[in-house]
Amino acid sequence: MNNKGQTLVIFIILLPIFCILIGLVFNQCNLSYQKRELKEIANLVCSYAIQEEKKENIEQLALENDQNISKVEIVRENNSVKIILSKKTTSLYSQLLGKNNNLKVETSCIE
């Protein structure tokens, strides 16, 4: 029997599904990378904030490590410091479609 036509139809149907799944996996990996990178910056800034008192210097250190950080919040309580960093990043699909859908990535660190 000749199944070449059936195989081609199944391939044409499954190709967009595979492309969407690969895009979703790439999106999640990119978002995880952005979150991990922001967490490392928060840890660095948090350890620096214990030694440094000036808020401007602490914010400058965070912004030197990542220009896209939109919020740097510093909370001092007793002998501990809490740093909250957030930034916006775009997803793969919003870049491909030309839309401006920003995803918010936020992390905190307490020392």
JSON list of C-alpha atoms in Angstrom, two decimals:
[
{"chain": "A", "resi": 1, "resn": "MET", "atom": "CA", "xyz": [0.00, 0.00, 0.00]},
{"chain": "A", "resi": 2, "resn": "ASN", "atom": "CA", "xyz": [1.03, 3.59, -0.58]},
{"chain": "A", "resi": 3, "resn": "ASN", "atom": "CA", "xyz": [0.96, 5.60, 2.69]},
{"chain": "A", "resi": 4, "resn": "LYS", "atom": "CA", "xyz": [3.02, 8.57, 1.51]},
{"chain": "A", "resi": 5, "resn": "GLY", "atom": "CA", "xyz": [0.03, 10.89, 1.31]},
{"chain": "A", "resi": 6, "resn": "GLN", "atom": "CA", "xyz": [-1.18, 9.98, 4.80]},
{"chain": "A", "resi": 7, "resn": "THR", "atom": "CA", "xyz": [2.29, 10.49, 6.27]},
{"chain": "A", "resi": 8, "resn": "LEU", "atom": "CA", "xyz": [2.57, 13.90, 4.64]},
{"chain": "A", "resi": 9, "resn": "VAL", "atom": "CA", "xyz": [-0.81, 14.99, 6.06]},
{"chain": "A", "resi": 10, "resn": "ILE", "atom": "CA", "xyz": [0.13, 13.83, 9.57]},
{"chain": "A", "resi": 11, "resn": "PHE", "atom": "CA", "xyz": [3.48, 15.65, 9.25]},
{"chain": "A", "resi": 12, "resn": "ILE", "atom": "CA", "xyz": [1.75, 18.87, 8.14]},
{"chain": "A", "resi": 13, "resn": "ILE", "atom": "CA", "xyz": [-0.68, 18.63, 11.09]},
{"chain": "A", "resi": 14, "resn": "LEU", "atom": "CA", "xyz": [2.02, 17.87, 13.70]},
{"chain": "A", "resi": 15, "resn": "LEU", "atom": "CA", "xyz": [4.61, 20.42, 12.53]},
{"chain": "A", "resi": 16, "resn": "PRO", "atom": "CA", "xyz": [2.88, 23.52, 14.05]},
{"chain": "A", "resi": 17, "resn": "ILE", "atom": "CA", "xyz": [2.26, 21.62, 17.29]},
{"chain": "A", "resi": 18, "resn": "PHE", "atom": "CA", "xyz": [5.97, 20.76, 17.57]},
{"chain": "A", "resi": 19, "resn": "CYS", "atom": "CA", "xyz": [6.94, 24.36, 16.79]},
{"chain": "A", "resi": 20, "resn": "ILE", "atom": "CA", "xyz": [4.61, 25.66, 19.51]},
{"chain": "A", "resi": 21, "resn": "LEU", "atom": "CA", "xyz": [5.95, 23.15, 22.05]},
{"chain": "A", "resi": 22, "resn": "ILE", "atom": "CA", "xyz": [9.56, 24.04, 21.23]},
{"chain": "A", "resi": 23, "resn": "GLY", "atom": "CA", "xyz": [8.69, 27.74, 21.59]},
{"chain": "A", "resi": 24, "resn": "LEU", "atom": "CA", "xyz": [7.07, 27.15, 24.98]},
{"chain": "A", "resi": 25, "resn": "VAL", "atom": "CA", "xyz": [10.10, 25.21, 26.22]},
{"chain": "A", "resi": 26, "resn": "PHE", "atom": "CA", "xyz": [12.40, 27.99, 24.98]},
{"chain": "A", "resi": 27, "resn": "ASN", "atom": "CA", "xyz": [10.21, 30.61, 26.70]},
{"chain": "A", "resi": 28, "resn": "GLN", "atom": "CA", "xyz": [10.31, 28.76, 30.02]},
{"chain": "A", "resi": 29, "resn": "CYS", "atom": "CA", "xyz": [14.08, 28.27, 29.79]},
{"chain": "A", "resi": 30, "resn": "ASN", "atom": "CA", "xyz": [14.58, 31.97, 29.03]},
{"chain": "A", "resi": 31, "resn": "LEU", "atom": "CA", "xyz": [12.34, 32.98, 31.93]},
{"chain": "A", "resi": 32, "resn": "SER", "atom": "CA", "xyz": [14.19, 30.63, 34.30]},
{"chain": "A", "resi": 33, "resn": "TYR", "atom": "CA", "xyz": [17.51, 32.06, 33.12]},
{"chain": "A", "resi": 34, "resn": "GLN", "atom": "CA", "xyz": [16.32, 35.64, 33.70]},
{"chain": "A", "resi": 35, "resn": "LYS", "atom": "CA", "xyz": [15.06, 34.75, 37.18]},
{"chain": "A", "resi": 36, "resn": "ARG", "atom": "CA", "xyz": [18.28, 32.96, 38.14]},
{"chain": "A", "resi": 37, "resn": "GLU", "atom": "CA", "xyz": [20.38, 35.87, 36.87]},
{"chain": "A", "resi": 38, "resn": "LEU", "atom": "CA", "xyz": [18.26, 38.35, 38.86]},
{"chain": "A", "resi": 39, "resn": "LYS", "atom": "CA", "xyz": [18.57, 36.15, 41.97]},
{"chain": "A", "resi": 40, "resn": "GLU", "atom": "CA", "xyz": [22.37, 36.15, 41.67]},
{"chain": "A", "resi": 41, "resn": "ILE", "atom": "CA", "xyz": [22.39, 39.93, 41.35]},
{"chain": "A", "resi": 42, "resn": "ALA", "atom": "CA", "xyz": [20.12, 40.17, 44.41]},
{"chain": "A", "resi": 43, "resn": "ASN", "atom": "CA", "xyz": [22.51, 38.01, 46.43]},
{"chain": "A", "resi": 44, "resn": "LEU", "atom": "CA", "xyz": [25.46, 40.16, 45.36]},
{"chain": "A", "resi": 45, "resn": "VAL", "atom": "CA", "xyz": [23.64, 43.41, 46.17]},
{"chain": "A", "resi": 46, "resn": "CYS", "atom": "CA", "xyz": [22.40, 42.01, 49.48]},
{"chain": "A", "resi": 47, "resn": "SER", "atom": "CA", "xyz": [25.90, 41.11, 50.67]},
{"chain": "A", "resi": 48, "resn": "TYR", "atom": "CA", "xyz": [27.12, 44.56, 49.56]},
{"chain": "A", "resi": 49, "resn": "ALA", "atom": "CA", "xyz": [24.20, 46.27, 51.34]},
{"chain": "A", "resi": 50, "resn": "ILE", "atom": "CA", "xyz": [25.29, 44.86, 54.68]},
{"chain": "A", "resi": 51, "resn": "GLN", "atom": "CA", "xyz": [28.56, 46.81, 54.42]},
{"chain": "A", "resi": 52, "resn": "GLU", "atom": "CA", "xyz": [27.25, 49.90, 52.60]},
{"chain": "A", "resi": 53, "resn": "GLU", "atom": "CA", "xyz": [24.79, 52.35, 54.12]},
{"chain": "A", "resi": 54, "resn": "LYS", "atom": "CA", "xyz": [24.09, 54.61, 51.13]},
{"chain": "A", "resi": 55, "resn": "LYS", "atom": "CA", "xyz": [21.01, 53.61, 49.19]},
{"chain": "A", "resi": 56, "resn": "GLU", "atom": "CA", "xyz": [22.27, 55.25, 45.98]},
{"chain": "A", "resi": 57, "resn": "ASN", "atom": "CA", "xyz": [25.42, 53.12, 45.91]},
{"chain": "A", "resi": 58, "resn": "ILE", "atom": "CA", "xyz": [23.41, 49.94, 46.42]},
{"chain": "A", "resi": 59, "resn": "GLU", "atom": "CA", "xyz": [21.00, 50.84, 43.62]},
{"chain": "A", "resi": 60, "resn": "GLN", "atom": "CA", "xyz": [23.91, 51.75, 41.36]},
{"chain": "A", "resi": 61, "resn": "LEU", "atom": "CA", "xyz": [25.51, 48.33, 41.92]},
{"chain": "A", "resi": 62, "resn": "ALA", "atom": "CA", "xyz": [22.27, 46.60, 40.93]},
{"chain": "A", "resi": 63, "resn": "LEU", "atom": "CA", "xyz": [21.89, 48.72, 37.80]},
{"chain": "A", "resi": 64, "resn": "GLU", "atom": "CA", "xyz": [25.53, 48.18, 36.80]},
{"chain": "A", "resi": 65, "resn": "ASN", "atom": "CA", "xyz": [24.89, 44.44, 36.75]},
{"chain": "A", "resi": 66, "resn": "ASP", "atom": "CA", "xyz": [21.65, 44.68, 34.75]},
{"chain": "A", "resi": 67, "resn": "GLN", "atom": "CA", "xyz": [20.41, 47.82, 33.01]},
{"chain": "A", "resi": 68, "resn": "ASN", "atom": "CA", "xyz": [16.86, 46.42, 32.68]},
{"chain": "A", "resi": 69, "resn": "ILE", "atom": "CA", "xyz": [16.12, 46.37, 36.41]},
{"chain": "A", "resi": 70, "resn": "SER", "atom": "CA", "xyz": [13.05, 48.55, 36.93]},
{"chain": "A", "resi": 71, "resn": "LYS", "atom": "CA", "xyz": [12.71, 48.38, 40.72]},
{"chain": "A", "resi": 72, "resn": "VAL", "atom": "CA", "xyz": [15.29, 48.21, 43.50]},
{"chain": "A", "resi": 73, "resn": "GLU", "atom": "CA", "xyz": [13.76, 48.12, 46.97]},
{"chain": "A", "resi": 74, "resn": "ILE", "atom": "CA", "xyz": [15.94, 48.08, 50.08]},
{"chain": "A", "resi": 75, "resn": "VAL", "atom": "CA", "xyz": [14.41, 47.32, 53.48]},
{"chain": "A", "resi": 76, "resn": "ARG", "atom": "CA", "xyz": [16.56, 47.43, 56.60]},
{"chain": "A", "resi": 77, "resn": "GLU", "atom": "CA", "xyz": [15.30, 45.85, 59.82]},
{"chain": "A", "resi": 78, "resn": "ASN", "atom": "CA", "xyz": [17.52, 45.41, 62.89]},
{"chain": "A", "resi": 79, "resn": "ASN", "atom": "CA", "xyz": [20.66, 43.68, 61.53]},
{"chain": "A", "resi": 80, "resn": "SER", "atom": "CA", "xyz": [19.12, 42.27, 58.37]},
{"chain": "A", "resi": 81, "resn": "VAL", "atom": "CA", "xyz": [18.74, 43.66, 54.87]},
{"chain": "A", "resi": 82, "resn": "LYS", "atom": "CA", "xyz": [16.05, 42.69, 52.38]},
{"chain": "A", "resi": 83, "resn": "ILE", "atom": "CA", "xyz": [16.59, 43.47, 48.70]},
{"chain": "A", "resi": 84, "resn": "ILE", "atom": "CA", "xyz": [13.74, 43.22, 46.16]},
{"chain": "A", "resi": 85, "resn": "LEU", "atom": "CA", "xyz": [14.63, 43.45, 42.48]},
{"chain": "A", "resi": 86, "resn": "SER", "atom": "CA", "xyz": [12.26, 43.31, 39.54]},
{"chain": "A", "resi": 87, "resn": "LYS", "atom": "CA", "xyz": [12.56, 43.73, 35.81]},
{"chain": "A", "resi": 88, "resn": "LYS", "atom": "CA", "xyz": [10.48, 43.21, 32.71]},
{"chain": "A", "resi": 89, "resn": "THR", "atom": "CA", "xyz": [11.40, 40.87, 29.88]},
{"chain": "A", "resi": 90, "resn": "THR", "atom": "CA", "xyz": [9.66, 39.94, 26.66]},
{"chain": "A", "resi": 91, "resn": "SER", "atom": "CA", "xyz": [8.65, 36.46, 25.58]},
{"chain": "A", "resi": 92, "resn": "LEU", "atom": "CA", "xyz": [9.64, 34.80, 22.33]},
{"chain": "A", "resi": 93, "resn": "TYR", "atom": "CA", "xyz": [6.11, 34.97, 20.92]},
{"chain": "A", "resi": 94, "resn": "SER", "atom": "CA", "xyz": [5.70, 38.67, 21.67]},
{"chain": "A", "resi": 95, "resn": "GLN", "atom": "CA", "xyz": [8.95, 39.38, 19.85]},
{"chain": "A", "resi": 96, "resn": "LEU", "atom": "CA", "xyz": [7.87, 37.31, 16.85]},
{"chain": "A", "resi": 97, "resn": "LEU", "atom": "CA", "xyz": [4.42, 38.89, 16.69]},
{"chain": "A", "resi": 98, "resn": "GLY", "atom": "CA", "xyz": [5.71, 42.42, 17.34]},
{"chain": "A", "resi": 99, "resn": "LYS", "atom": "CA", "xyz": [3.61, 42.89, 20.45]},
{"chain": "A", "resi": 100, "resn": "ASN", "atom": "CA", "xyz": [4.85, 44.52, 23.64]},
{"chain": "A", "resi": 101, "resn": "ASN", "atom": "CA", "xyz": [3.77, 41.94, 26.21]},
{"chain": "A", "resi": 102, "resn": "ASN", "atom": "CA", "xyz": [6.24, 42.21, 29.07]},
{"chain": "A", "resi": 103, "resn": "LEU", "atom": "CA", "xyz": [6.72, 39.50, 31.65]},
{"chain": "A", "resi": 104, "resn": "LYS", "atom": "CA", "xyz": [7.65, 40.64, 35.14]},
{"chain": "A", "resi": 105, "resn": "VAL", "atom": "CA", "xyz": [10.50, 38.84, 36.87]},
{"chain": "A", "resi": 106, "resn": "GLU", "atom": "CA", "xyz": [10.91, 39.55, 40.59]},
{"chain": "A", "resi": 107, "resn": "THR", "atom": "CA", "xyz": [13.15, 38.15, 43.28]},
{"chain": "A", "resi": 108, "resn": "SER", "atom": "CA", "xyz": [14.24, 38.98, 46.81]},
{"chain": "A", "resi": 109, "resn": "CYS", "atom": "CA", "xyz": [17.15, 38.25, 49.11]},
{"chain": "A", "resi": 110, "resn": "ILE", "atom": "CA", "xyz": [17.41, 38.52, 52.91]},
{"chain": "A", "resi": 111, "resn": "GLU", "atom": "CA", "xyz": [20.67, 38.58, 54.86]}
]
